Structure formats: structure tokens, C-alpha cells
CSV table of C-alpha atoms in Angstrom, one decimal:
chain,number,residue,atom,x,y,z
A,1,UNK,CA,133.8,75.1,89.0
A,2,UNK,CA,131.6,78.2,89.8
A,3,UNK,CA,130.7,76.7,93.3
A,4,UNK,CA,134.4,76.2,94.2
A,5,UNK,CA,135.4,79.6,93.1
A,6,UNK,CA,132.5,81.3,95.0
A,7,UNK,CA,133.2,79.3,98.1
A,8,UNK,CA,136.9,80.2,98.1
A,9,UNK,CA,135.9,83.9,97.4
A,10,UNK,CA,133.4,84.3,100.2
A,11,UNK,CA,135.6,82.2,102.5
A,12,UNK,CA,138.3,84.9,102.3
A,13,UNK,CA,136.1,87.3,103.9
A,14,UNK,CA,135.2,84.7,106.8
A,15,UNK,CA,139.0,83.5,107.4
A,16,UNK,CA,141.9,84.8,105.7
A,17,UNK,CA,143.6,81.3,105.9
A,18,UNK,CA,141.4,80.4,102.8
A,19,UNK,CA,144.2,82.0,100.9
A,20,UNK,CA,146.2,78.7,100.9
A,21,UNK,CA,143.4,76.8,99.0
A,22,UNK,CA,144.6,77.5,95.4
A,23,UNK,CA,148.1,76.3,96.5
A,24,UNK,CA,146.6,73.4,98.1
A,25,UNK,CA,144.8,72.7,95.0
A,26,UNK,CA,147.8,72.8,92.9
A,27,UNK,CA,149.7,70.5,95.2
A,28,UNK,CA,146.7,68.0,95.2
A,29,UNK,CA,146.7,68.2,91.2
A,30,UNK,CA,150.5,67.7,90.9
A,31,UNK,CA,150.5,64.8,93.6
A,32,UNK,CA,147.5,62.8,92.9
A,33,UNK,CA,146.7,63.3,89.2
A,34,UNK,CA,148.9,60.7,87.3
A,35,UNK,CA,148.0,61.9,83.8
A,36,UNK,CA,150.8,63.6,81.9
A,37,UNK,CA,153.6,65.8,83.0
A,38,UNK,CA,153.4,68.6,85.6
A,39,UNK,CA,153.1,71.1,82.7
A,40,UNK,CA,150.1,69.2,81.3
A,41,UNK,CA,148.5,69.0,84.7
A,42,UNK,CA,148.8,72.8,85.2
A,43,UNK,CA,147.7,73.4,81.7
A,44,UNK,CA,144.6,71.2,82.2
A,45,UNK,CA,143.4,73.1,85.2
A,46,UNK,CA,144.7,76.6,84.2
A,47,UNK,CA,141.2,78.0,84.3
A,48,UNK,CA,141.0,77.2,88.0
A,49,UNK,CA,144.3,78.7,88.9
A,50,UNK,CA,143.4,81.9,87.0
A,51,UNK,CA,139.9,82.1,88.5
A,52,UNK,CA,141.6,81.8,91.9
A,53,UNK,CA,144.1,84.5,91.2
A,54,UNK,CA,141.4,86.8,89.8
A,55,UNK,CA,139.1,86.5,92.8
A,56,UNK,CA,142.0,86.9,95.2
A,57,UNK,CA,142.9,90.1,93.5
A,58,UNK,CA,139.3,91.4,93.9
A,59,UNK,CA,139.4,90.5,97.6
A,60,UNK,CA,142.6,92.4,98.1
A,61,UNK,CA,141.1,95.5,96.3
A,62,UNK,CA,138.1,95.3,98.4
A,63,UNK,CA,140.0,94.8,101.7
A,64,UNK,CA,142.5,97.7,101.0
A,65,UNK,CA,139.5,100.0,99.8
A,66,UNK,CA,137.9,99.3,103.2
A,67,UNK,CA,140.8,100.5,105.0
A,68,UNK,CA,142.0,97.2,106.5
A,69,UNK,CA,145.8,97.2,107.2
A,70,UNK,CA,147.9,94.3,105.9
A,71,UNK,CA,149.5,93.9,109.5
A,72,UNK,CA,148.1,92.9,112.9
A,73,UNK,CA,150.4,94.8,114.9
A,74,UNK,CA,151.5,98.1,113.4
A,75,UNK,CA,154.5,98.7,115.8
A,76,UNK,CA,155.9,95.3,115.2
A,77,UNK,CA,158.1,95.9,112.1
A,78,UNK,CA,161.4,94.1,111.5
A,79,UNK,CA,163.7,93.3,108.6
A,80,UNK,CA,163.9,90.2,106.3
A,81,UNK,CA,166.6,88.1,108.3
A,82,UNK,CA,164.6,88.8,111.7
A,83,UNK,CA,161.6,87.5,109.9
A,84,UNK,CA,163.4,84.4,108.6
A,85,UNK,CA,164.8,83.5,112.0
A,86,UNK,CA,161.3,84.2,113.6
A,87,UNK,CA,159.8,81.7,111.0
A,88,UNK,CA,162.1,78.8,112.1
A,89,UNK,CA,161.4,79.6,115.8
A,90,UNK,CA,157.6,79.6,115.2
A,91,UNK,CA,157.9,76.5,113.1
A,92,UNK,CA,159.3,74.7,116.1
A,93,UNK,CA,156.8,76.1,118.6
A,94,UNK,CA,153.9,75.3,116.2
A,95,UNK,CA,155.0,71.6,115.6
A,96,UNK,CA,155.7,71.2,119.4
A,97,UNK,CA,152.1,72.5,120.0
A,98,UNK,CA,150.6,70.0,117.6
A,99,UNK,CA,152.2,67.2,119.4
A,100,UNK,CA,152.0,68.3,122.9
A,101,UNK,CA,148.8,70.5,123.2
A,102,UNK,CA,148.9,70.3,127.1
A,103,UNK,CA,149.6,74.0,127.7
A,104,UNK,CA,147.4,76.1,125.4
A,105,UNK,CA,146.9,79.9,125.2
A,106,UNK,CA,144.7,82.0,122.9
A,107,UNK,CA,148.0,83.6,121.7
A,108,UNK,CA,151.5,83.7,122.4
A,109,UNK,CA,153.9,86.8,122.3
A,110,UNK,CA,157.1,85.2,120.8
A,111,UNK,CA,160.3,87.2,121.2
A,112,UNK,CA,162.2,87.9,117.9
A,113,UNK,CA,165.5,85.7,117.9
A,114,UNK,CA,168.6,87.5,117.7
A,115,UNK,CA,170.8,84.7,116.4
A,116,UNK,CA,170.4,81.7,114.2
A,117,UNK,CA,172.0,79.5,117.0
A,118,UNK,CA,169.0,79.8,119.2
A,119,UNK,CA,168.0,76.1,119.7
A,120,UNK,CA,164.3,77.0,118.5
A,121,UNK,CA,165.7,78.5,115.3
A,122,UNK,CA,168.1,75.7,114.7
A,123,UNK,CA,165.7,73.1,115.2
A,124,UNK,CA,162.9,74.7,113.1
A,125,UNK,CA,165.4,74.9,110.2
A,126,UNK,CA,166.2,71.2,110.6
A,127,UNK,CA,162.7,70.3,111.1
A,128,UNK,CA,161.4,72.1,108.1
A,129,UNK,CA,164.2,70.9,105.7
A,130,UNK,CA,163.5,67.4,107.0
A,131,UNK,CA,159.8,67.4,106.2
A,132,UNK,CA,160.4,68.9,102.8
A,133,UNK,CA,162.9,66.3,102.1
A,134,UNK,CA,160.5,63.6,103.6
A,135,UNK,CA,157.6,64.7,101.2
A,136,UNK,CA,159.9,64.9,98.1
A,137,UNK,CA,161.2,61.2,98.9
A,138,UNK,CA,157.8,59.9,99.3
A,139,UNK,CA,155.9,61.9,96.6
A,140,UNK,CA,155.6,58.8,94.3
A,141,UNK,CA,155.7,55.7,96.8
A,142,UNK,CA,153.4,57.3,99.4
A,143,UNK,CA,151.4,60.1,98.0
A,144,UNK,CA,149.1,60.4,100.9
A,145,UNK,CA,152.1,61.1,103.4
A,146,UNK,CA,153.6,63.6,100.8
A,147,UNK,CA,150.6,65.4,100.3
A,148,UNK,CA,149.7,65.7,104.1
A,149,UNK,CA,153.2,67.1,104.7
A,150,UNK,CA,152.8,69.7,101.9
A,151,UNK,CA,149.4,70.5,103.4
A,152,UNK,CA,150.9,71.3,106.6
A,153,UNK,CA,153.7,73.4,105.4
A,154,UNK,CA,151.6,75.3,102.8
A,155,UNK,CA,148.9,76.1,105.3
A,156,UNK,CA,151.3,77.1,108.1
A,157,UNK,CA,153.4,79.4,105.8
A,158,UNK,CA,151.2,82.5,106.1
A,159,UNK,CA,151.3,82.6,109.8
A,160,UNK,CA,155.2,82.4,110.1
A,161,UNK,CA,155.5,86.1,109.8
A,162,UNK,CA,157.5,85.9,106.5
A,163,UNK,CA,154.8,88.4,105.1
A,164,UNK,CA,153.7,91.7,106.6
A,165,UNK,CA,151.2,89.8,108.7
A,166,UNK,CA,153.2,90.6,111.7
A,167,UNK,CA,151.1,88.6,114.0
A,168,UNK,CA,151.5,86.8,117.4
A,169,UNK,CA,151.3,83.0,117.5
A,170,UNK,CA,147.8,81.8,117.7
A,171,UNK,CA,146.9,78.4,118.7
A,172,UNK,CA,143.7,78.3,116.4
A,173,UNK,CA,145.9,79.0,113.2
A,174,UNK,CA,146.9,75.2,113.7
A,175,UNK,CA,143.4,74.1,112.9
A,176,UNK,CA,143.9,73.9,109.0
A,177,UNK,CA,147.5,72.9,109.0
A,178,UNK,CA,146.6,69.9,111.4
A,179,UNK,CA,144.4,68.3,108.8
A,180,UNK,CA,147.4,67.6,106.6
A,181,UNK,CA,149.7,66.7,109.6
A,182,UNK,CA,147.1,64.2,110.8
A,183,UNK,CA,146.8,62.7,107.1
A,184,UNK,CA,150.6,62.3,107.1
A,185,UNK,CA,150.9,61.0,110.8
A,186,UNK,CA,148.1,58.4,110.4
A,187,UNK,CA,149.5,57.3,106.9
A,188,UNK,CA,153.0,56.9,108.4
A,189,UNK,CA,151.6,54.8,111.5
A,190,UNK,CA,149.6,52.6,109.0
A,191,UNK,CA,152.7,51.7,106.8
A,192,UNK,CA,154.9,51.0,109.8
A,193,UNK,CA,152.2,48.8,111.3
A,194,UNK,CA,151.8,46.9,108.0
A,195,UNK,CA,155.5,46.4,107.8
A,196,UNK,CA,156.0,45.2,111.4
A,197,UNK,CA,152.7,43.3,111.4
A,198,UNK,CA,151.4,45.3,114.4
A,199,UNK,CA,148.2,46.6,112.6
A,200,UNK,CA,145.9,45.9,115.5
A,201,UNK,CA,148.2,47.6,118.0
A,202,UNK,CA,148.7,50.7,115.8
A,203,UNK,CA,144.9,50.9,115.5
A,204,UNK,CA,144.6,50.8,119.4
A,205,UNK,CA,147.3,53.3,119.8
A,206,UNK,CA,145.6,55.9,117.3
A,207,UNK,CA,142.2,55.3,119.1
A,208,UNK,CA,143.9,56.0,122.4
A,209,UNK,CA,145.5,59.1,120.8
A,210,UNK,CA,142.2,60.2,119.5
A,211,UNK,CA,140.5,60.0,122.9
A,212,UNK,CA,143.2,61.9,124.6
A,213,UNK,CA,143.1,64.8,122.0
A,214,UNK,CA,139.2,64.6,122.2
A,215,UNK,CA,139.4,65.0,126.1
A,216,UNK,CA,141.8,67.9,125.5
A,217,UNK,CA,139.4,69.5,123.1
A,218,UNK,CA,136.4,69.1,125.5
A,219,UNK,CA,138.2,70.8,128.2
A,220,UNK,CA,139.5,73.6,126.0
A,221,UNK,CA,135.8,74.3,125.0
A,222,UNK,CA,135.1,75.2,128.6
A,223,UNK,CA,138.1,77.7,128.7
A,224,UNK,CA,136.9,79.2,125.4
A,225,UNK,CA,133.3,79.4,126.7
A,226,UNK,CA,134.3,82.4,128.9
A,227,UNK,CA,136.0,85.0,126.7
A,228,UNK,CA,136.5,87.3,129.7
A,229,UNK,CA,138.5,84.7,131.5
A,230,UNK,CA,140.4,83.5,128.4
A,231,UNK,CA,141.5,87.1,127.5
A,232,UNK,CA,142.3,88.0,131.1
A,233,UNK,CA,144.7,85.0,131.2
A,234,UNK,CA,146.6,86.3,128.3
A,235,UNK,CA,146.7,89.9,129.9
A,236,UNK,CA,148.4,88.3,132.9
A,237,UNK,CA,150.7,86.2,130.9
A,238,UNK,CA,151.8,89.1,128.3
A,239,UNK,CA,151.1,92.3,130.3
A,240,UNK,CA,153.2,94.3,127.8
A,241,UNK,CA,151.6,92.8,124.7
A,242,UNK,CA,149.5,95.1,122.5
A,243,UNK,CA,147.2,92.1,121.5
A,244,UNK,CA,146.6,91.2,125.1
A,245,UNK,CA,145.9,94.8,126.5
A,246,UNK,CA,143.7,95.8,123.7
A,247,UNK,CA,141.2,93.1,124.7
A,248,UNK,CA,140.9,94.1,128.3
């Protein structure tokens, strides 16, 4: 108990994405723990949740007293409706990047949508609703898929600009969400393979996909090895972006 809370607390100072760990723990408890109702499950581990909440409050107090602002781009302020539209758009872009990482960038300056009827906004709303419905439908029959989807959604939520983060789109913010998405994807492929009798073909397909992604990771490591070149590419791509120009 103390080790988990300590890892969470110190992890917050290393990477703010650790903030989703209590939510992931709650989802895992509700999804995998078969003992009792959801109220009993929460009551059993209430000490964990209170401990996470207390340590997160201490972290915020330390952060604010140290003078760290809650936003990344101070000049990028917009209302709630714009945040929601941008969140749907980012959801589409992140999901596309997860399945097609051919063109990568350290960060991306994403224009704020002006209407719900932009295709990336509409597709993001549909994809988000579909994944939530999919997780709810499979919550009892296929817990691994449901948990993987919820892992992806919860860990992606903080970087969709629904809060005061006001951040650009960063490719490395997909690292934690991809764990859940990979779990859901592989579990889905396994189920389809078992029902169609193509287990060997599915296994070979997953191996081939893993090799392709490994090769892309290998080449990307060479690009990250030279920070000057990496940041220069972003300056050239987004010359008017504050995040790009401050790195020159």
C-alpha cells in the first residue's frame, strides 16, 4: 500500500500523466474484481482512493507554491465550447496517429475548430461514443477489451485540452494510452481469430505488425537522438507556434 502511494506521489513530479493512475485503479477494480457490488468494491479500497487524493492535493500545493502555471501556452485561452470541439478533433488525430504512425512530429499545432461540422470533430465524437459503448457492452463478457478501451480513454483525457492544460498535440503523450489500446486491439484480434478458426494467421499478423512498429520505433530513435534537428523540424513546420519558436 505505502509503496504504491509513494510511487504515485513521486511519479507525479517526473511525469504529470501519473495523475490518471487513481482512475485506472478504480476502473481495474470495478472491471476485474468480481466480489460484490460496485459500492462494496469502492468501500473495500476506499483507503487507496483517499490516499491518492491526499497525495495529489499535496502535489498540487507544492506545484503552485513553486510557481508552476497550470497552462503550457499562456496565450492560448478559449471557452468551453471551443475546448469540447478541440477535444473531439484531437481524439481523431491521436487515434489516427496510433494506427498510422508513419508521419511523426514532436508536437503539432492544431487549429481550434470553428464548427462541430468539421469532419475531424464529427469523427471524433462518433469514435469516442463508439468506444464508450463498446466498452460498456463488453464489460462483462470480455473484461480485457473493456478495460483496455477505458485505459486508453482515461489516460488520453488529460491531453485533450478540456482542462487548463492548453497544450499542443504531442506524440509522446500516446505512450501511456497505447498500453490500453494495444490490450484491447490484441484481445479483439484473438477473439475474432478463435471464432473464425484463424488463430495461426492472426498470430502471424500480430507478429508482422509488431515488427513494423518496432522498425518505426528504431528509426524514430535516430530522429530523437539529435535534439537540434528535431526541434528545427518543428520550427520549420510551425513557424508561428510559441512552443516551436521557444526551442530555437
